[in-house]
Amino acid sequence: MVVGKKQNRILVLRYRFIGDTILTVPFLRNLRRAEPDAHIAWVVAPGSAEVVKGIPYVDELIYWDPVTIHADSQGKHRTFSDKLAFIRALRARHFSKVYVLKRSFSSAIMALLSGARERIGFNTEGRGFLLTKRVPYCSDRHEVENFLDVLKSDGVAVEDDFLEFWSTPEEEAAAVQLLSGAGANAGNGLVALHPFASIAQRGWHLENFATLAARFQEQGLTPLVLGAPCDRKTFDDARRLFGAGTVDLVGKCSLRVTMALLKDCSLFVGNDSGIMHLAAAAGIPLVALFGPQSPVKFGPWSGKAVVAYKKFACSPCRQKFFTECEPSPRMRPACVEAITVDEVFSEGMRLLNLSKEGKYGNEQ
C-alpha cells in the first residue's frame, strides 16, 4: 500500500438466506483479488452469516436484522429508531462504494443512505435513479453469474466462479465424532439425504426418500438424513418408512457441523434448499430435486451436480398451491411427482461411479 494513500472502503449488500449468502462468495473473492488493500464490509443476516464464518475476503461482517417473514430473524432492528441507528453506523464508516446485490428498492435506499458516492447494482424495481451505475438483471442466468456481472460492469476482472466455505478442525472433528456415535464412518460411502423444504409442496415426498435410502443400502452405501430442529416432527412422523440402516441426524447437529459433515459424504441428494447449495460448495457430487421453481437461477452451482427437473407448460409457477394445478393424492404438484426414484437413484450411482474414476460429467 502506498504510504499516505487513503484506503478504499467498499460495502457489499446481500443479506438473508443461506443459499443467497453462499452464492455471493465468488463475487467477494474476485472483488478482494482486485482490491487487495481495500476495507471490504458485507451486510448479512445473522443466521445465514453462519455459513461464511471464516471467510478471508472481507474485513467486516455487518449484521442487518429487521423483522421479516422470509428469514430466521430475531428482529434486532425492529423499530424506526433501531433502523436509524443502523444507518448512522453505516455512514460513520465512510464507505466510498456500495455494491447492491439485493434487488429490492429498500436495499437501494440503504445504499443511498450509507453516504457512498458510488452505488452499483441491478436496475430492478424502479430503483435505478438511486444508483450511480445500473446493471441489467437477467432472469435466465444463474444468480452467481448475475452477481459477477455487477463486478464486470464496474471494470473488475472475474477470474473464477467456484463456491467454497470454511470449516474449522474442531467442527470437522465434531462431525466425525457425530458419525461415529451414530454407527457410521466418515468417507465410507455416506449418502446425505435432505428431504425437507421450506414449503412442503415444493419438495419430493418423504416416501420417495425412504425408498431411495433402501436402494442405496442395497449397494452397500450408508444413507444419512440431514435436517434442522424444525424438521424433527416431520421426520418423526415418517421415520417408520426408513430402514434401521438409515442414520438419523435430523436436528442433531449445528449448521456449522453439518457443513463439515458434508465434506465426509460421497453423495448428496436433496430438495432445492440452502443445504443443497452448501453441498455444492463442499465439492461433493449431488442430485438436486426441483419442482415448481426453475433451476436456471438457483440450481446447484457445481460441475459435479445433476438436476432432476420436469418442465411442464406451467413451469416455473407462482407456487400458489394449489390454485394453478391439481394436487396429487400425496399433496404434491405434478412436476414434483414426475421425478421418479429410479432416475434419481440412477443419476446418483452414475455420479458415484464417476467419482471413483476421478472424473465428473455436467461440468460448469
Short mmCIF file of C-alpha atoms in Angstrom, two decimals:
data_model
loop_
_atom_site.label_atom_id
_atom_site.label_comp_id
_atom_site.label_asym_id
_atom_site.label_seq_id
_atom_site.Cartn_x
_atom_site.Cartn_y
_atom_site.Cartn_z
CA MET A 1 0.00 0.00 0.00
CA VAL A 2 1.29 3.48 -0.86
CA VAL A 3 2.09 5.43 2.32
CA GLY A 4 -0.41 8.20 2.86
CA LYS A 5 -2.92 6.86 0.33
CA LYS A 6 -6.50 6.83 1.60
CA GLN A 7 -7.83 3.30 1.97
CA ASN A 8 -10.69 2.38 -0.35
CA ARG A 9 -13.74 1.38 1.71
CA ILE A 10 -16.27 -0.88 -0.02
CA LEU A 11 -19.66 -2.10 1.18
CA VAL A 12 -21.50 -5.14 -0.22
CA LEU A 13 -25.24 -5.59 0.35
CA ARG A 14 -26.53 -9.14 0.08
CA TYR A 15 -28.41 -10.38 3.13
CA ARG A 16 -30.88 -13.13 4.07
CA PHE A 17 -31.00 -16.83 3.21
CA ILE A 18 -28.26 -19.44 3.36
CA GLY A 19 -28.27 -20.05 -0.38
CA ASP A 20 -28.02 -16.38 -1.36
CA THR A 21 -25.20 -15.91 1.13
CA ILE A 22 -23.02 -18.78 -0.08
CA LEU A 23 -23.67 -17.81 -3.73
CA THR A 24 -22.12 -14.38 -3.01
CA VAL A 25 -18.69 -15.86 -2.18
CA PRO A 26 -17.34 -15.88 -5.79
CA PHE A 27 -18.22 -12.19 -6.07
CA LEU A 28 -16.32 -11.38 -2.89
CA ARG A 29 -13.29 -13.50 -3.83
CA ASN A 30 -12.91 -11.71 -7.17
CA LEU A 31 -13.50 -8.34 -5.55
CA ARG A 32 -10.78 -9.00 -2.98
CA ARG A 33 -8.37 -10.07 -5.70
CA ALA A 34 -8.98 -6.76 -7.48
CA GLU A 35 -8.87 -4.72 -4.25
CA PRO A 36 -6.24 -6.37 -2.01
CA ASP A 37 -5.77 -3.27 0.18
CA ALA A 38 -9.38 -2.14 0.46
CA HIS A 39 -11.54 -2.42 3.56
CA ILE A 40 -14.44 -4.63 2.43
CA ALA A 41 -17.54 -4.91 4.60
CA TRP A 42 -20.54 -7.15 3.92
CA VAL A 43 -24.07 -6.60 5.24
CA VAL A 44 -25.50 -10.03 6.10
CA ALA A 45 -28.30 -11.59 8.14
CA PRO A 46 -27.16 -13.04 11.47
CA GLY A 47 -28.44 -16.58 10.89
CA SER A 48 -27.33 -17.10 7.31
CA ALA A 49 -23.95 -15.50 8.04
CA GLU A 50 -23.01 -18.70 9.87
CA VAL A 51 -22.20 -20.31 6.53
CA VAL A 52 -19.45 -17.77 5.72
CA LYS A 53 -17.76 -17.81 9.11
CA GLY A 54 -14.01 -17.65 8.46
CA ILE A 55 -14.30 -16.04 5.01
CA PRO A 56 -10.93 -14.42 4.18
CA TYR A 57 -12.24 -11.99 1.57
CA VAL A 58 -13.97 -9.47 3.82
CA ASP A 59 -12.71 -7.40 6.74
CA GLU A 60 -16.04 -6.95 8.45
CA LEU A 61 -19.48 -8.55 8.63
CA ILE A 62 -22.25 -6.08 9.46
CA TYR A 63 -25.45 -7.68 10.73
CA TRP A 64 -28.79 -6.38 9.45
CA ASP A 65 -31.68 -7.99 11.31
CA PRO A 66 -35.10 -6.46 10.60
CA VAL A 67 -38.32 -8.30 11.30
CA THR A 68 -39.16 -10.44 8.27
CA ILE A 69 -41.21 -13.48 7.37
CA HIS A 70 -38.58 -14.56 4.85
CA ALA A 71 -35.70 -15.45 7.13
CA ASP A 72 -34.77 -16.71 10.57
CA SER A 73 -34.67 -13.34 12.29
CA GLN A 74 -34.54 -12.13 15.86
CA GLY A 75 -35.71 -8.71 14.75
CA LYS A 76 -32.97 -6.69 16.43
CA HIS A 77 -33.64 -3.85 14.00
CA ARG A 78 -37.34 -3.77 14.73
CA THR A 79 -38.21 -0.14 15.34
CA PHE A 80 -37.60 3.02 13.34
CA SER A 81 -35.07 4.02 15.99
CA ASP A 82 -33.20 0.71 15.52
CA LYS A 83 -33.07 1.20 11.76
CA LEU A 84 -31.94 4.81 12.09
CA ALA A 85 -29.11 3.76 14.41
CA PHE A 86 -28.04 1.14 11.88
CA ILE A 87 -27.90 3.69 9.05
CA ARG A 88 -25.96 6.12 11.22
CA ALA A 89 -23.44 3.38 11.98
CA LEU A 90 -23.06 2.71 8.24
CA ARG A 91 -22.50 6.39 7.50
CA ALA A 92 -19.87 6.60 10.25
CA ARG A 93 -17.79 4.03 8.37
CA HIS A 94 -17.41 6.41 5.38
CA PHE A 95 -17.81 3.91 2.54
CA SER A 96 -16.83 5.21 -0.89
CA LYS A 97 -18.56 2.49 -2.91
CA VAL A 98 -21.52 0.15 -2.42
CA TYR A 99 -22.35 -2.94 -4.45
CA VAL A 100 -26.08 -3.61 -4.11
CA LEU A 101 -26.58 -7.31 -4.90
CA LYS A 102 -30.07 -7.30 -3.42
CA ARG A 103 -32.73 -6.37 -5.98
CA SER A 104 -35.17 -4.68 -3.61
CA PHE A 105 -36.00 -0.98 -3.52
CA SER A 106 -35.19 -0.87 0.20
CA SER A 107 -31.63 -2.11 -0.35
CA ALA A 108 -31.01 0.72 -2.82
CA ILE A 109 -32.33 3.15 -0.21
CA MET A 110 -29.86 1.67 2.27
CA ALA A 111 -27.05 2.17 -0.22
CA LEU A 112 -28.03 5.81 -0.74
CA LEU A 113 -28.30 6.48 2.99
CA SER A 114 -24.88 4.92 3.59
CA GLY A 115 -23.39 8.07 2.08
CA ALA A 116 -21.29 6.22 -0.51
CA ARG A 117 -20.64 8.22 -3.67
CA GLU A 118 -20.68 5.15 -5.95
CA ARG A 119 -23.68 2.84 -5.82
CA ILE A 120 -23.65 -0.07 -8.25
CA GLY A 121 -26.47 -2.58 -8.54
CA PHE A 122 -29.27 -4.16 -10.52
CA ASN A 123 -31.69 -1.89 -12.35
CA THR A 124 -34.80 -3.50 -10.84
CA GLU A 125 -37.97 -2.40 -9.02
CA GLY A 126 -37.77 1.13 -10.42
CA ARG A 127 -34.80 1.98 -8.23
CA GLY A 128 -32.31 2.90 -10.94
CA PHE A 129 -32.37 6.60 -10.01
CA LEU A 130 -30.89 5.66 -6.62
CA LEU A 131 -27.83 4.06 -8.23
CA THR A 132 -24.85 5.66 -9.93
CA LYS A 133 -24.28 2.60 -12.13
CA ARG A 134 -27.22 0.43 -13.21
CA VAL A 135 -26.69 -3.21 -14.21
CA PRO A 136 -29.29 -5.27 -16.13
CA TYR A 137 -30.61 -8.27 -14.20
CA CYS A 138 -31.11 -11.42 -16.27
CA SER A 139 -33.77 -13.83 -15.05
CA ASP A 140 -32.45 -16.55 -17.37
CA ARG A 141 -28.96 -16.54 -15.82
CA HIS A 142 -27.76 -18.15 -12.62
CA GLU A 143 -27.55 -15.89 -9.59
CA VAL A 144 -23.77 -16.37 -9.37
CA GLU A 145 -23.44 -15.12 -12.95
CA ASN A 146 -25.67 -12.13 -12.23
CA PHE A 147 -23.57 -11.19 -9.21
CA LEU A 148 -20.37 -11.42 -11.24
CA ASP A 149 -21.95 -9.28 -13.96
CA VAL A 150 -22.08 -6.47 -11.40
CA LEU A 151 -18.31 -6.71 -10.95
CA LYS A 152 -17.69 -6.85 -14.68
CA SER A 153 -19.83 -3.77 -15.22
CA ASP A 154 -17.55 -1.94 -12.81
CA GLY A 155 -14.44 -2.97 -14.73
CA VAL A 156 -13.38 -5.68 -12.28
CA ALA A 157 -11.84 -8.80 -13.85
CA VAL A 158 -13.55 -12.09 -12.96
CA GLU A 159 -11.10 -14.99 -12.88
CA ASP A 160 -13.15 -17.79 -11.30
CA ASP A 161 -16.65 -18.59 -10.08
CA PHE A 162 -16.48 -21.63 -7.77
CA LEU A 163 -18.25 -21.89 -4.41
CA GLU A 164 -16.45 -22.54 -1.15
CA PHE A 165 -16.86 -22.43 2.61
CA TRP A 166 -14.53 -22.77 5.58
CA SER A 167 -14.91 -25.27 8.41
CA THR A 168 -12.61 -25.48 11.40
CA PRO A 169 -10.66 -28.55 12.58
CA GLU A 170 -12.90 -28.58 15.66
CA GLU A 171 -16.05 -28.67 13.54
CA GLU A 172 -14.62 -31.42 11.35
CA ALA A 173 -13.70 -33.46 14.43
CA ALA A 174 -17.22 -32.94 15.80
CA ALA A 175 -18.65 -34.24 12.52
CA VAL A 176 -16.50 -37.38 12.67
CA GLN A 177 -17.50 -37.94 16.31
CA LEU A 178 -21.17 -37.47 15.47
CA LEU A 179 -20.97 -40.03 12.67
CA SER A 180 -19.09 -42.48 14.84
CA GLY A 181 -21.67 -42.15 17.60
CA ALA A 182 -24.39 -42.92 15.05
CA GLY A 183 -22.56 -46.02 13.85
CA ALA A 184 -21.26 -44.56 10.58
CA ASN A 185 -17.73 -43.92 9.36
CA ALA A 186 -16.62 -40.74 7.62
CA GLY A 187 -15.71 -41.30 3.98
CA ASN A 188 -17.18 -44.80 3.90
CA GLY A 189 -19.89 -44.50 1.23
CA LEU A 190 -22.04 -41.93 3.03
CA VAL A 191 -25.03 -40.62 1.08
CA ALA A 192 -26.52 -37.47 2.60
CA LEU A 193 -30.28 -37.06 2.08
CA HIS A 194 -32.07 -33.77 2.73
CA PRO A 195 -35.80 -34.47 2.31
CA PHE A 196 -37.13 -31.18 3.66
CA ALA A 197 -38.24 -27.94 2.02
CA SER A 198 -39.29 -24.54 3.32
CA ILE A 199 -42.65 -25.17 1.65
CA ALA A 200 -43.58 -28.85 1.84
CA GLN A 201 -45.32 -28.90 -1.54
CA ARG A 202 -42.07 -27.91 -3.27
CA GLY A 203 -40.25 -30.98 -2.01
CA TRP A 204 -40.06 -34.58 -3.13
CA HIS A 205 -42.16 -36.77 -0.84
CA LEU A 206 -40.52 -38.45 2.18
CA GLU A 207 -41.74 -41.82 0.89
CA ASN A 208 -39.52 -41.36 -2.16
CA PHE A 209 -36.51 -40.58 0.01
CA ALA A 210 -37.18 -43.67 2.11
CA THR A 211 -37.31 -45.87 -0.99
CA LEU A 212 -34.15 -44.20 -2.29
CA ALA A 213 -32.38 -44.83 1.02
CA ALA A 214 -33.22 -48.54 0.76
CA ARG A 215 -31.86 -48.68 -2.79
CA PHE A 216 -28.56 -47.11 -1.72
CA GLN A 217 -28.30 -49.55 1.20
CA GLU A 218 -28.63 -52.43 -1.24
CA GLN A 219 -25.47 -51.09 -2.90
CA GLY A 220 -23.55 -51.15 0.38
CA LEU A 221 -23.89 -47.41 0.95
CA THR A 222 -24.93 -45.71 4.17
CA PRO A 223 -27.78 -43.18 3.84
CA LEU A 224 -28.00 -40.44 6.44
CA VAL A 225 -30.78 -37.88 6.79
CA LEU A 226 -29.93 -34.24 7.48
CA GLY A 227 -32.34 -31.61 8.72
CA ALA A 228 -32.85 -28.72 11.09
CA PRO A 229 -34.54 -28.92 14.51
CA CYS A 230 -37.73 -27.56 12.91
CA ASP A 231 -37.79 -30.66 10.66
CA ARG A 232 -37.79 -33.08 13.60
CA LYS A 233 -41.56 -33.51 13.90
CA THR A 234 -41.95 -34.10 10.16
CA PHE A 235 -39.26 -36.77 10.19
CA ASP A 236 -40.58 -38.45 13.34
CA ASP A 237 -43.91 -38.92 11.58
CA ALA A 238 -42.16 -40.68 8.67
CA ARG A 239 -39.28 -42.43 10.48
CA ARG A 240 -41.01 -45.83 10.18
CA LEU A 241 -40.59 -45.62 6.40
CA PHE A 242 -36.81 -45.64 6.69
CA GLY A 243 -34.87 -48.79 7.46
CA ALA A 244 -32.78 -49.27 10.58
CA GLY A 245 -29.65 -48.74 8.48
CA THR A 246 -30.56 -45.12 7.77
CA VAL A 247 -28.64 -42.76 10.06
CA ASP A 248 -30.93 -40.14 11.59
CA LEU A 249 -29.17 -36.80 12.13
CA VAL A 250 -32.24 -34.56 11.83
CA GLY A 251 -31.85 -31.67 14.25
CA LYS A 252 -28.88 -33.34 15.93
CA CYS A 253 -26.05 -31.10 14.77
CA SER A 254 -25.45 -27.41 14.24
CA LEU A 255 -25.35 -25.83 10.81
CA ARG A 256 -21.56 -25.48 11.04
CA VAL A 257 -21.07 -29.16 11.93
CA THR A 258 -23.47 -30.11 9.15
CA MET A 259 -21.23 -28.22 6.72
CA ALA A 260 -18.16 -30.09 7.94
CA LEU A 261 -20.09 -33.36 7.73
CA LEU A 262 -20.98 -32.77 4.08
CA LYS A 263 -17.29 -32.91 3.21
CA ASP A 264 -17.23 -36.50 4.51
CA CYS A 265 -20.08 -37.63 2.25
CA SER A 266 -19.72 -39.31 -1.12
CA LEU A 267 -23.04 -38.03 -2.49
CA PHE A 268 -25.84 -35.62 -1.64
CA VAL A 269 -29.47 -35.90 -2.74
CA GLY A 270 -31.90 -33.20 -1.70
CA ASN A 271 -34.60 -30.70 -2.46
CA ASP A 272 -33.98 -27.14 -3.59
CA SER A 273 -32.67 -25.59 -0.34
CA GLY A 274 -29.79 -23.80 1.33
CA ILE A 275 -28.29 -27.15 2.33
CA MET A 276 -28.22 -28.12 -1.35
CA HIS A 277 -26.07 -25.04 -2.07
CA LEU A 278 -23.77 -25.96 0.81
CA ALA A 279 -23.35 -29.45 -0.66
CA ALA A 280 -22.30 -27.80 -3.93
CA ALA A 281 -19.81 -25.64 -2.02
CA ALA A 282 -18.48 -28.76 -0.27
CA GLY A 283 -17.44 -30.07 -3.68
CA ILE A 284 -19.27 -33.39 -3.45
CA PRO A 285 -21.40 -34.99 -6.19
CA LEU A 286 -25.07 -34.13 -5.80
CA VAL A 287 -28.51 -34.66 -7.25
CA ALA A 288 -30.80 -31.65 -6.74
CA LEU A 289 -34.58 -32.06 -6.97
CA PHE A 290 -36.52 -29.15 -8.48
CA GLY A 291 -40.28 -28.91 -8.97
CA PRO A 292 -42.21 -25.62 -9.20
CA GLN A 293 -39.08 -23.45 -9.23
CA SER A 294 -36.73 -23.36 -12.21
CA PRO A 295 -33.14 -24.46 -11.57
CA VAL A 296 -31.82 -21.88 -14.05
CA LYS A 297 -31.40 -19.17 -11.41
CA PHE A 298 -30.92 -21.15 -8.22
CA GLY A 299 -29.74 -24.60 -9.29
CA PRO A 300 -26.60 -26.14 -7.77
CA TRP A 301 -23.53 -24.21 -8.94
CA SER A 302 -21.21 -27.16 -9.39
CA GLY A 303 -19.62 -29.25 -12.10
CA LYS A 304 -20.47 -32.33 -10.05
CA ALA A 305 -24.21 -31.77 -9.97
CA VAL A 306 -27.24 -33.15 -11.76
CA VAL A 307 -30.68 -31.57 -11.57
CA ALA A 308 -33.80 -33.73 -11.58
CA TYR A 309 -36.44 -31.44 -13.07
CA LYS A 310 -39.57 -31.95 -15.15
CA LYS A 311 -40.58 -28.87 -17.10
CA PHE A 312 -44.33 -28.58 -17.60
CA ALA A 313 -46.25 -25.99 -19.62
CA CYS A 314 -46.85 -24.12 -16.36
CA SER A 315 -43.21 -24.32 -15.21
CA PRO A 316 -41.95 -22.43 -13.35
CA CYS A 317 -45.08 -21.41 -11.49
CA ARG A 318 -46.03 -18.82 -8.88
CA GLN A 319 -46.14 -21.56 -6.22
CA LYS A 320 -49.62 -20.65 -5.04
CA PHE A 321 -50.55 -24.21 -4.14
CA PHE A 322 -52.99 -25.44 -5.38
CA THR A 323 -54.74 -22.74 -7.38
CA GLU A 324 -52.95 -23.36 -10.68
CA CYS A 325 -52.79 -27.16 -10.70
CA GLU A 326 -54.40 -30.15 -9.06
CA PRO A 327 -52.52 -31.80 -6.19
CA SER A 328 -51.59 -35.46 -6.27
CA PRO A 329 -53.03 -37.78 -3.60
CA ARG A 330 -49.83 -37.03 -1.66
CA MET A 331 -50.46 -33.26 -1.95
CA ARG A 332 -47.67 -32.55 -4.39
CA PRO A 333 -47.81 -30.82 -7.80
CA ALA A 334 -47.37 -32.95 -10.92
CA CYS A 335 -43.90 -31.54 -11.62
CA VAL A 336 -42.65 -32.93 -8.31
CA GLU A 337 -44.42 -36.28 -8.61
CA ALA A 338 -42.98 -36.74 -12.11
CA ILE A 339 -39.48 -37.21 -10.71
CA THR A 340 -39.03 -40.94 -10.14
CA VAL A 341 -36.95 -42.83 -7.61
CA ASP A 342 -35.42 -44.85 -10.44
CA GLU A 343 -34.00 -41.82 -12.24
CA VAL A 344 -32.67 -40.19 -9.06
CA PHE A 345 -31.05 -43.44 -7.96
CA SER A 346 -29.57 -43.95 -11.42
CA GLU A 347 -28.10 -40.46 -11.53
CA GLY A 348 -26.75 -40.81 -8.01
CA MET A 349 -24.98 -44.07 -8.82
CA ARG A 350 -23.62 -42.58 -12.04
CA LEU A 351 -22.08 -39.70 -10.12
CA LEU A 352 -20.64 -42.08 -7.54
CA ASN A 353 -19.03 -44.13 -10.29
CA LEU A 354 -17.61 -41.02 -11.94
CA SER A 355 -16.20 -40.03 -8.57
CA LYS A 356 -14.45 -43.39 -8.23
CA GLU A 357 -12.95 -42.88 -11.68
CA GLY A 358 -11.82 -39.38 -10.77
CA LYS A 359 -13.98 -37.58 -13.28
CA TYR A 360 -17.39 -35.96 -13.45
CA GLY A 361 -19.97 -35.04 -16.04
CA ASN A 362 -22.02 -31.87 -16.26
CA GLU A 363 -19.06 -29.53 -15.87
CA GLN A 364 -19.90 -25.84 -15.50
#
